[in-house]
Amino acid sequence: MTETVTGSLASGEKTGSKSQQAYEAVKARIVDGAYSPGYRLVLAKIAEDLGFSVVPVREAIRRLEAEGLVTFERNVGATVSGIDPTEYLYTMQTLSIIEGAATALSAPLIDAASIARARAVNEEMRDCLEHFDPVRFTRLNQDFHSVLFERCPNPHILDLVHRGWNRLASLRSSTFRFVPGRARDSVEEHEALLRLIENNADADTIEKAARRHRAATLDAYLAQANH
């Protein structure tokens, strides 16, 4: 009896480990675009690719469904979710307000070294435009903005900013995949933001510039979606 229970636990731990591996593998493919919106996730094929049974893959897909990255459709099965326009709209509107405030509050505390770090990231983004990689561009974009808001002295606002970015990531890995033309303007707006901070612009000016920057990406996506 004891041997049976022990064996069952060991098997459960092993399955749990494989479930986590399957979750990370499938999520990575969704994030990097290998599995694009609408892509049908055939459990047996994924399991074969990973060298697992179907069970841990099914568990992984359920987790991804709970996170909004996967949807189940009748007579179709599991597919990769697209952007929920309403959720994206609300998230971007909220983030433009709270991130604008966080950036304005951070500005007096951002030193020359941090500005140099942000500018170096923005130059990487500029280089990325040549052979555009939306996932890398988005990752660099978050790195850039983190420098600008990470010194925000208000922990409650900072927490809301982090939650906004996390919610954005769960909606889709990269908005720039849908509006690649927005990327070049974004880089230029980053430089303008850095100059405002370097020149000790007042908080209201910095906050408005940060909000306009975020809103411009939302407007570009909505225009593309409506088109």
PDB file of C-alpha atoms in Angstrom:
ATOM      1  CA  MET A   1       0.000   0.000   0.000  1.00  0.00           C
ATOM      2  CA  THR A   2       2.774   2.394   0.991  1.00  0.00           C
ATOM      3  CA  GLU A   3       4.716   1.599  -2.152  1.00  0.00           C
ATOM      4  CA  THR A   4       1.673   2.304  -4.307  1.00  0.00           C
ATOM      5  CA  VAL A   5       1.048   5.711  -2.689  1.00  0.00           C
ATOM      6  CA  THR A   6       4.708   6.682  -2.925  1.00  0.00           C
ATOM      7  CA  GLY A   7       4.836   5.658  -6.547  1.00  0.00           C
ATOM      8  CA  SER A   8       1.693   7.645  -7.263  1.00  0.00           C
ATOM      9  CA  LEU A   9       3.155  10.775  -5.637  1.00  0.00           C
ATOM     10  CA  ALA A  10       6.384  10.422  -7.573  1.00  0.00           C
ATOM     11  CA  SER A  11       4.404  10.037 -10.756  1.00  0.00           C
ATOM     12  CA  GLY A  12       2.339  13.133  -9.886  1.00  0.00           C
ATOM     13  CA  GLU A  13       5.456  15.197  -9.234  1.00  0.00           C
ATOM     14  CA  LYS A  14       6.935  14.089 -12.511  1.00  0.00           C
ATOM     15  CA  THR A  15       3.718  14.930 -14.373  1.00  0.00           C
ATOM     16  CA  GLY A  16       3.604  18.293 -12.615  1.00  0.00           C
ATOM     17  CA  SER A  17       7.120  18.995 -13.796  1.00  0.00           C
ATOM     18  CA  LYS A  18       6.244  18.052 -17.354  1.00  0.00           C
ATOM     19  CA  SER A  19       3.094  20.140 -17.139  1.00  0.00           C
ATOM     20  CA  GLN A  20       5.209  23.155 -16.188  1.00  0.00           C
ATOM     21  CA  GLN A  21       7.632  22.461 -19.030  1.00  0.00           C
ATOM     22  CA  ALA A  22       4.760  22.136 -21.489  1.00  0.00           C
ATOM     23  CA  TYR A  23       3.215  25.357 -20.186  1.00  0.00           C
ATOM     24  CA  GLU A  24       6.469  27.275 -20.600  1.00  0.00           C
ATOM     25  CA  ALA A  25       7.125  25.833 -24.048  1.00  0.00           C
ATOM     26  CA  VAL A  26       3.665  26.581 -25.450  1.00  0.00           C
ATOM     27  CA  LYS A  27       3.544  30.027 -23.859  1.00  0.00           C
ATOM     28  CA  ALA A  28       6.961  30.871 -25.331  1.00  0.00           C
ATOM     29  CA  ARG A  29       5.725  29.914 -28.799  1.00  0.00           C
ATOM     30  CA  ILE A  30       2.660  32.103 -28.370  1.00  0.00           C
ATOM     31  CA  VAL A  31       4.753  35.022 -27.138  1.00  0.00           C
ATOM     32  CA  ASP A  32       7.345  34.821 -29.917  1.00  0.00           C
ATOM     33  CA  GLY A  33       4.653  34.466 -32.573  1.00  0.00           C
ATOM     34  CA  ALA A  34       5.378  30.897 -33.643  1.00  0.00           C
ATOM     35  CA  TYR A  35       1.787  30.193 -32.617  1.00  0.00           C
ATOM     36  CA  SER A  36      -0.069  33.218 -34.022  1.00  0.00           C
ATOM     37  CA  PRO A  37      -3.616  34.333 -33.111  1.00  0.00           C
ATOM     38  CA  GLY A  38      -6.119  31.746 -34.326  1.00  0.00           C
ATOM     39  CA  TYR A  39      -3.495  28.983 -34.504  1.00  0.00           C
ATOM     40  CA  ARG A  40      -5.078  25.620 -33.626  1.00  0.00           C
ATOM     41  CA  LEU A  41      -3.288  23.887 -30.767  1.00  0.00           C
ATOM     42  CA  VAL A  42      -3.387  20.151 -31.499  1.00  0.00           C
ATOM     43  CA  LEU A  43      -2.562  18.511 -28.188  1.00  0.00           C
ATOM     44  CA  ALA A  44      -1.288  15.257 -29.656  1.00  0.00           C
ATOM     45  CA  LYS A  45       1.074  17.092 -32.014  1.00  0.00           C
ATOM     46  CA  ILE A  46       2.417  19.351 -29.251  1.00  0.00           C
ATOM     47  CA  ALA A  47       2.884  16.350 -26.985  1.00  0.00           C
ATOM     48  CA  GLU A  48       4.794  14.537 -29.743  1.00  0.00           C
ATOM     49  CA  ASP A  49       7.020  17.587 -30.349  1.00  0.00           C
ATOM     50  CA  LEU A  50       7.832  17.850 -26.649  1.00  0.00           C
ATOM     51  CA  GLY A  51       8.216  14.117 -26.107  1.00  0.00           C
ATOM     52  CA  PHE A  52       5.446  14.094 -23.484  1.00  0.00           C
ATOM     53  CA  SER A  53       2.100  12.383 -23.101  1.00  0.00           C
ATOM     54  CA  VAL A  54      -1.037  14.396 -23.814  1.00  0.00           C
ATOM     55  CA  VAL A  55      -1.915  14.769 -20.104  1.00  0.00           C
ATOM     56  CA  PRO A  56       0.667  17.434 -19.114  1.00  0.00           C
ATOM     57  CA  VAL A  57       0.025  19.303 -22.374  1.00  0.00           C
ATOM     58  CA  ARG A  58      -3.703  19.389 -21.614  1.00  0.00           C
ATOM     59  CA  GLU A  59      -2.943  20.782 -18.141  1.00  0.00           C
ATOM     60  CA  ALA A  60      -0.686  23.426 -19.670  1.00  0.00           C
ATOM     61  CA  ILE A  61      -3.358  24.467 -22.176  1.00  0.00           C
ATOM     62  CA  ARG A  62      -5.876  24.857 -19.357  1.00  0.00           C
ATOM     63  CA  ARG A  63      -3.491  27.199 -17.537  1.00  0.00           C
ATOM     64  CA  LEU A  64      -3.003  29.248 -20.682  1.00  0.00           C
ATOM     65  CA  GLU A  65      -6.762  29.408 -21.154  1.00  0.00           C
ATOM     66  CA  ALA A  66      -7.119  30.779 -17.606  1.00  0.00           C
ATOM     67  CA  GLU A  67      -4.558  33.468 -18.503  1.00  0.00           C
ATOM     68  CA  GLY A  68      -6.479  34.428 -21.617  1.00  0.00           C
ATOM     69  CA  LEU A  69      -3.825  33.300 -24.085  1.00  0.00           C
ATOM     70  CA  VAL A  70      -5.856  30.327 -25.324  1.00  0.00           C
ATOM     71  CA  THR A  71      -9.550  29.928 -26.106  1.00  0.00           C
ATOM     72  CA  PHE A  72     -11.667  26.836 -26.710  1.00  0.00           C
ATOM     73  CA  GLU A  73     -14.028  26.862 -29.656  1.00  0.00           C
ATOM     74  CA  ARG A  74     -16.742  24.316 -30.264  1.00  0.00           C
ATOM     75  CA  ASN A  75     -15.872  21.849 -33.020  1.00  0.00           C
ATOM     76  CA  VAL A  76     -12.428  23.449 -33.281  1.00  0.00           C
ATOM     77  CA  GLY A  77     -10.690  22.904 -29.951  1.00  0.00           C
ATOM     78  CA  ALA A  78      -7.956  25.037 -28.433  1.00  0.00           C
ATOM     79  CA  THR A  79      -6.734  28.032 -30.418  1.00  0.00           C
ATOM     80  CA  VAL A  80      -4.415  30.931 -29.658  1.00  0.00           C
ATOM     81  CA  SER A  81      -6.376  33.996 -28.569  1.00  0.00           C
ATOM     82  CA  GLY A  82      -6.188  37.262 -30.437  1.00  0.00           C
ATOM     83  CA  ILE A  83      -6.186  40.647 -28.764  1.00  0.00           C
ATOM     84  CA  ASP A  84      -9.410  41.432 -26.926  1.00  0.00           C
ATOM     85  CA  PRO A  85      -9.962  44.991 -28.230  1.00  0.00           C
ATOM     86  CA  THR A  86     -12.003  46.079 -25.211  1.00  0.00           C
ATOM     87  CA  GLU A  87      -9.527  44.754 -22.656  1.00  0.00           C
ATOM     88  CA  TYR A  88      -6.638  46.243 -24.615  1.00  0.00           C
ATOM     89  CA  LEU A  89      -8.396  49.610 -24.759  1.00  0.00           C
ATOM     90  CA  TYR A  90      -9.041  49.682 -21.004  1.00  0.00           C
ATOM     91  CA  THR A  91      -5.547  48.505 -20.154  1.00  0.00           C
ATOM     92  CA  MET A  92      -3.824  51.058 -22.373  1.00  0.00           C
ATOM     93  CA  GLN A  93      -6.053  53.897 -21.181  1.00  0.00           C
ATOM     94  CA  THR A  94      -5.311  53.027 -17.559  1.00  0.00           C
ATOM     95  CA  LEU A  95      -1.602  52.551 -18.181  1.00  0.00           C
ATOM     96  CA  SER A  96      -1.308  55.895 -19.954  1.00  0.00           C
ATOM     97  CA  ILE A  97      -2.635  57.640 -16.840  1.00  0.00           C
ATOM     98  CA  ILE A  98      -0.718  55.791 -14.135  1.00  0.00           C
ATOM     99  CA  GLU A  99       2.537  55.423 -16.076  1.00  0.00           C
ATOM    100  CA  GLY A 100       2.420  59.098 -16.995  1.00  0.00           C
ATOM    101  CA  ALA A 101       2.089  59.970 -13.314  1.00  0.00           C
ATOM    102  CA  ALA A 102       4.846  57.539 -12.306  1.00  0.00           C
ATOM    103  CA  THR A 103       7.217  58.951 -14.946  1.00  0.00           C
ATOM    104  CA  ALA A 104       6.550  62.524 -13.822  1.00  0.00           C
ATOM    105  CA  LEU A 105       7.167  61.619 -10.170  1.00  0.00           C
ATOM    106  CA  SER A 106      10.343  59.715 -11.094  1.00  0.00           C
ATOM    107  CA  ALA A 107      11.800  62.458 -13.286  1.00  0.00           C
ATOM    108  CA  PRO A 108      13.513  64.537 -10.539  1.00  0.00           C
ATOM    109  CA  LEU A 109      15.127  61.352  -9.219  1.00  0.00           C
ATOM    110  CA  ILE A 110      16.486  60.080 -12.540  1.00  0.00           C
ATOM    111  CA  ASP A 111      20.242  60.663 -12.677  1.00  0.00           C
ATOM    112  CA  ALA A 112      22.556  60.976 -15.664  1.00  0.00           C
ATOM    113  CA  ALA A 113      23.530  57.304 -15.506  1.00  0.00           C
ATOM    114  CA  SER A 114      19.892  56.224 -15.735  1.00  0.00           C
ATOM    115  CA  ILE A 115      19.276  58.551 -18.669  1.00  0.00           C
ATOM    116  CA  ALA A 116      22.322  57.087 -20.403  1.00  0.00           C
ATOM    117  CA  ARG A 117      20.988  53.576 -19.751  1.00  0.00           C
ATOM    118  CA  ALA A 118      17.569  54.475 -21.164  1.00  0.00           C
ATOM    119  CA  ARG A 119      19.152  56.121 -24.208  1.00  0.00           C
ATOM    120  CA  ALA A 120      21.284  53.024 -24.845  1.00  0.00           C
ATOM    121  CA  VAL A 121      18.153  50.855 -24.775  1.00  0.00           C
ATOM    122  CA  ASN A 122      16.420  53.243 -27.153  1.00  0.00           C
ATOM    123  CA  GLU A 123      19.365  52.978 -29.546  1.00  0.00           C
ATOM    124  CA  GLU A 124      18.962  49.193 -29.462  1.00  0.00           C
ATOM    125  CA  MET A 125      15.321  49.754 -30.383  1.00  0.00           C
ATOM    126  CA  ARG A 126      16.414  51.988 -33.251  1.00  0.00           C
ATOM    127  CA  ASP A 127      18.785  49.280 -34.496  1.00  0.00           C
ATOM    128  CA  CYS A 128      15.932  46.775 -34.200  1.00  0.00           C
ATOM    129  CA  LEU A 129      13.936  48.739 -36.776  1.00  0.00           C
ATOM    130  CA  GLU A 130      16.276  47.653 -39.585  1.00  0.00           C
ATOM    131  CA  HIS A 131      15.227  44.009 -39.376  1.00  0.00           C
ATOM    132  CA  PHE A 132      12.109  44.406 -37.291  1.00  0.00           C
ATOM    133  CA  ASP A 133      11.559  41.921 -34.483  1.00  0.00           C
ATOM    134  CA  PRO A 134       8.354  42.953 -32.677  1.00  0.00           C
ATOM    135  CA  VAL A 135       8.906  40.686 -29.680  1.00  0.00           C
ATOM    136  CA  ARG A 136      12.447  41.975 -29.049  1.00  0.00           C
ATOM    137  CA  PHE A 137      11.286  45.526 -29.693  1.00  0.00           C
ATOM    138  CA  THR A 138       8.527  45.149 -27.101  1.00  0.00           C
ATOM    139  CA  ARG A 139      10.950  43.705 -24.548  1.00  0.00           C
ATOM    140  CA  LEU A 140      13.307  46.639 -25.081  1.00  0.00           C
ATOM    141  CA  ASN A 141      10.366  49.026 -24.906  1.00  0.00           C
ATOM    142  CA  GLN A 142       9.519  47.756 -21.434  1.00  0.00           C
ATOM    143  CA  ASP A 143      13.174  48.029 -20.392  1.00  0.00           C
ATOM    144  CA  PHE A 144      13.204  51.652 -21.557  1.00  0.00           C
ATOM    145  CA  HIS A 145      10.062  52.661 -19.715  1.00  0.00           C
ATOM    146  CA  SER A 146      11.150  50.810 -16.586  1.00  0.00           C
ATOM    147  CA  VAL A 147      14.089  53.199 -16.290  1.00  0.00           C
ATOM    148  CA  LEU A 148      11.699  56.154 -16.452  1.00  0.00           C
ATOM    149  CA  PHE A 149       9.151  54.972 -13.900  1.00  0.00           C
ATOM    150  CA  GLU A 150      11.151  52.695 -11.584  1.00  0.00           C
ATOM    151  CA  ARG A 151      12.193  55.548  -9.270  1.00  0.00           C
ATOM    152  CA  CYS A 152       8.607  56.590  -8.615  1.00  0.00           C
ATOM    153  CA  PRO A 153       8.478  57.306  -4.851  1.00  0.00           C
ATOM    154  CA  ASN A 154       4.807  56.323  -4.592  1.00  0.00           C
ATOM    155  CA  PRO A 155       4.703  52.517  -4.161  1.00  0.00           C
ATOM    156  CA  HIS A 156       0.971  52.317  -4.837  1.00  0.00           C
ATOM    157  CA  ILE A 157       1.282  53.995  -8.237  1.00  0.00           C
ATOM    158  CA  LEU A 158       4.326  51.869  -9.042  1.00  0.00           C
ATOM    159  CA  ASP A 159       2.382  48.708  -8.190  1.00  0.00           C
ATOM    160  CA  LEU A 160      -0.429  49.768 -10.528  1.00  0.00           C
ATOM    161  CA  VAL A 161       2.080  50.383 -13.331  1.00  0.00           C
ATOM    162  CA  HIS A 162       3.557  46.907 -12.910  1.00  0.00           C
ATOM    163  CA  ARG A 163       0.081  45.392 -12.923  1.00  0.00           C
ATOM    164  CA  GLY A 164      -0.741  47.278 -16.112  1.00  0.00           C
ATOM    165  CA  TRP A 165       2.360  45.962 -17.875  1.00  0.00           C
ATOM    166  CA  ASN A 166       1.603  42.412 -16.700  1.00  0.00           C
ATOM    167  CA  ARG A 167      -1.966  42.670 -17.957  1.00  0.00           C
ATOM    168  CA  LEU A 168      -0.700  44.000 -21.273  1.00  0.00           C
ATOM    169  CA  ALA A 169       1.690  41.051 -21.600  1.00  0.00           C
ATOM    170  CA  SER A 170      -1.127  38.581 -20.960  1.00  0.00           C
ATOM    171  CA  LEU A 171      -3.226  40.194 -23.708  1.00  0.00           C
ATOM    172  CA  ARG A 172      -0.537  39.861 -26.350  1.00  0.00           C
ATOM    173  CA  SER A 173       3.222  39.724 -26.515  1.00  0.00           C
ATOM    174  CA  SER A 174       3.594  42.661 -28.893  1.00  0.00           C
ATOM    175  CA  THR A 175       1.220  45.321 -30.123  1.00  0.00           C
ATOM    176  CA  PHE A 176       3.970  46.289 -32.577  1.00  0.00           C
ATOM    177  CA  ARG A 177       3.325  43.026 -34.418  1.00  0.00           C
ATOM    178  CA  PHE A 178      -0.014  44.549 -35.459  1.00  0.00           C
ATOM    179  CA  VAL A 179       1.203  48.139 -35.982  1.00  0.00           C
ATOM    180  CA  PRO A 180       4.887  47.863 -36.969  1.00  0.00           C
ATOM    181  CA  GLY A 181       4.834  51.374 -38.448  1.00  0.00           C
ATOM    182  CA  ARG A 182       4.281  52.756 -34.953  1.00  0.00           C
ATOM    183  CA  ALA A 183       7.713  51.514 -33.813  1.00  0.00           C
ATOM    184  CA  ARG A 184       9.768  54.241 -35.514  1.00  0.00           C
ATOM    185  CA  ASP A 185       7.621  57.031 -34.070  1.00  0.00           C
ATOM    186  CA  SER A 186       7.877  55.392 -30.656  1.00  0.00           C
ATOM    187  CA  VAL A 187      11.678  55.592 -30.717  1.00  0.00           C
ATOM    188  CA  GLU A 188      11.576  59.294 -31.570  1.00  0.00           C
ATOM    189  CA  GLU A 189       9.071  59.964 -28.796  1.00  0.00           C
ATOM    190  CA  HIS A 190      11.364  58.161 -26.349  1.00  0.00           C
ATOM    191  CA  GLU A 191      14.179  60.545 -27.216  1.00  0.00           C
ATOM    192  CA  ALA A 192      11.859  63.518 -26.749  1.00  0.00           C
ATOM    193  CA  LEU A 193      10.890  62.219 -23.298  1.00  0.00           C
ATOM    194  CA  LEU A 194      14.547  61.860 -22.329  1.00  0.00           C
ATOM    195  CA  ARG A 195      15.273  65.423 -23.417  1.00  0.00           C
ATOM    196  CA  LEU A 196      12.400  66.723 -21.286  1.00  0.00           C
ATOM    197  CA  ILE A 197      13.788  64.919 -18.246  1.00  0.00           C
ATOM    198  CA  GLU A 198      17.353  66.081 -18.969  1.00  0.00           C
ATOM    199  CA  ASN A 199      16.162  69.689 -19.250  1.00  0.00           C
ATOM    200  CA  ASN A 200      14.245  69.491 -15.966  1.00  0.00           C
ATOM    201  CA  ALA A 201      10.855  70.105 -17.543  1.00  0.00           C
ATOM    202  CA  ASP A 202       8.001  70.535 -15.088  1.00  0.00           C
ATOM    203  CA  ALA A 203       6.063  67.483 -13.923  1.00  0.00           C
ATOM    204  CA  ASP A 204       2.897  68.393 -15.832  1.00  0.00           C
ATOM    205  CA  THR A 205       4.779  68.616 -19.152  1.00  0.00           C
ATOM    206  CA  ILE A 206       6.501  65.261 -18.608  1.00  0.00           C
ATOM    207  CA  GLU A 207       3.282  63.556 -17.537  1.00  0.00           C
ATOM    208  CA  LYS A 208       1.386  64.831 -20.585  1.00  0.00           C
ATOM    209  CA  ALA A 209       4.195  63.740 -22.941  1.00  0.00           C
ATOM    210  CA  ALA A 210       4.270  60.256 -21.402  1.00  0.00           C
ATOM    211  CA  ARG A 211       0.497  59.961 -21.663  1.00  0.00           C
ATOM    212  CA  ARG A 212       0.460  61.114 -25.294  1.00  0.00           C
ATOM    213  CA  HIS A 213       3.167  58.583 -26.098  1.00  0.00           C
ATOM    214  CA  ARG A 214       1.138  55.703 -24.672  1.00  0.00           C
ATOM    215  CA  ALA A 215      -2.113  56.962 -26.216  1.00  0.00           C
ATOM    216  CA  ALA A 216      -0.498  57.192 -29.670  1.00  0.00           C
ATOM    217  CA  THR A 217       0.200  53.449 -29.662  1.00  0.00           C
ATOM    218  CA  LEU A 218      -3.384  52.749 -28.631  1.00  0.00           C
ATOM    219  CA  ASP A 219      -4.707  55.050 -31.386  1.00  0.00           C
ATOM    220  CA  ALA A 220      -2.523  53.303 -33.985  1.00  0.00           C
ATOM    221  CA  TYR A 221      -3.810  49.888 -32.941  1.00  0.00           C
ATOM    222  CA  LEU A 222      -7.449  50.987 -32.899  1.00  0.00           C
ATOM    223  CA  ALA A 223      -7.089  52.555 -36.348  1.00  0.00           C
ATOM    224  CA  GLN A 224      -5.608  49.302 -37.676  1.00  0.00           C
ATOM    225  CA  ALA A 225      -8.288  47.192 -35.970  1.00  0.00           C
ATOM    226  CA  ASN A 226     -11.109  49.337 -37.372  1.00  0.00           C
ATOM    227  CA  HIS A 227      -9.534  49.198 -40.808  1.00  0.00           C
TER     228      HIS A 227
END
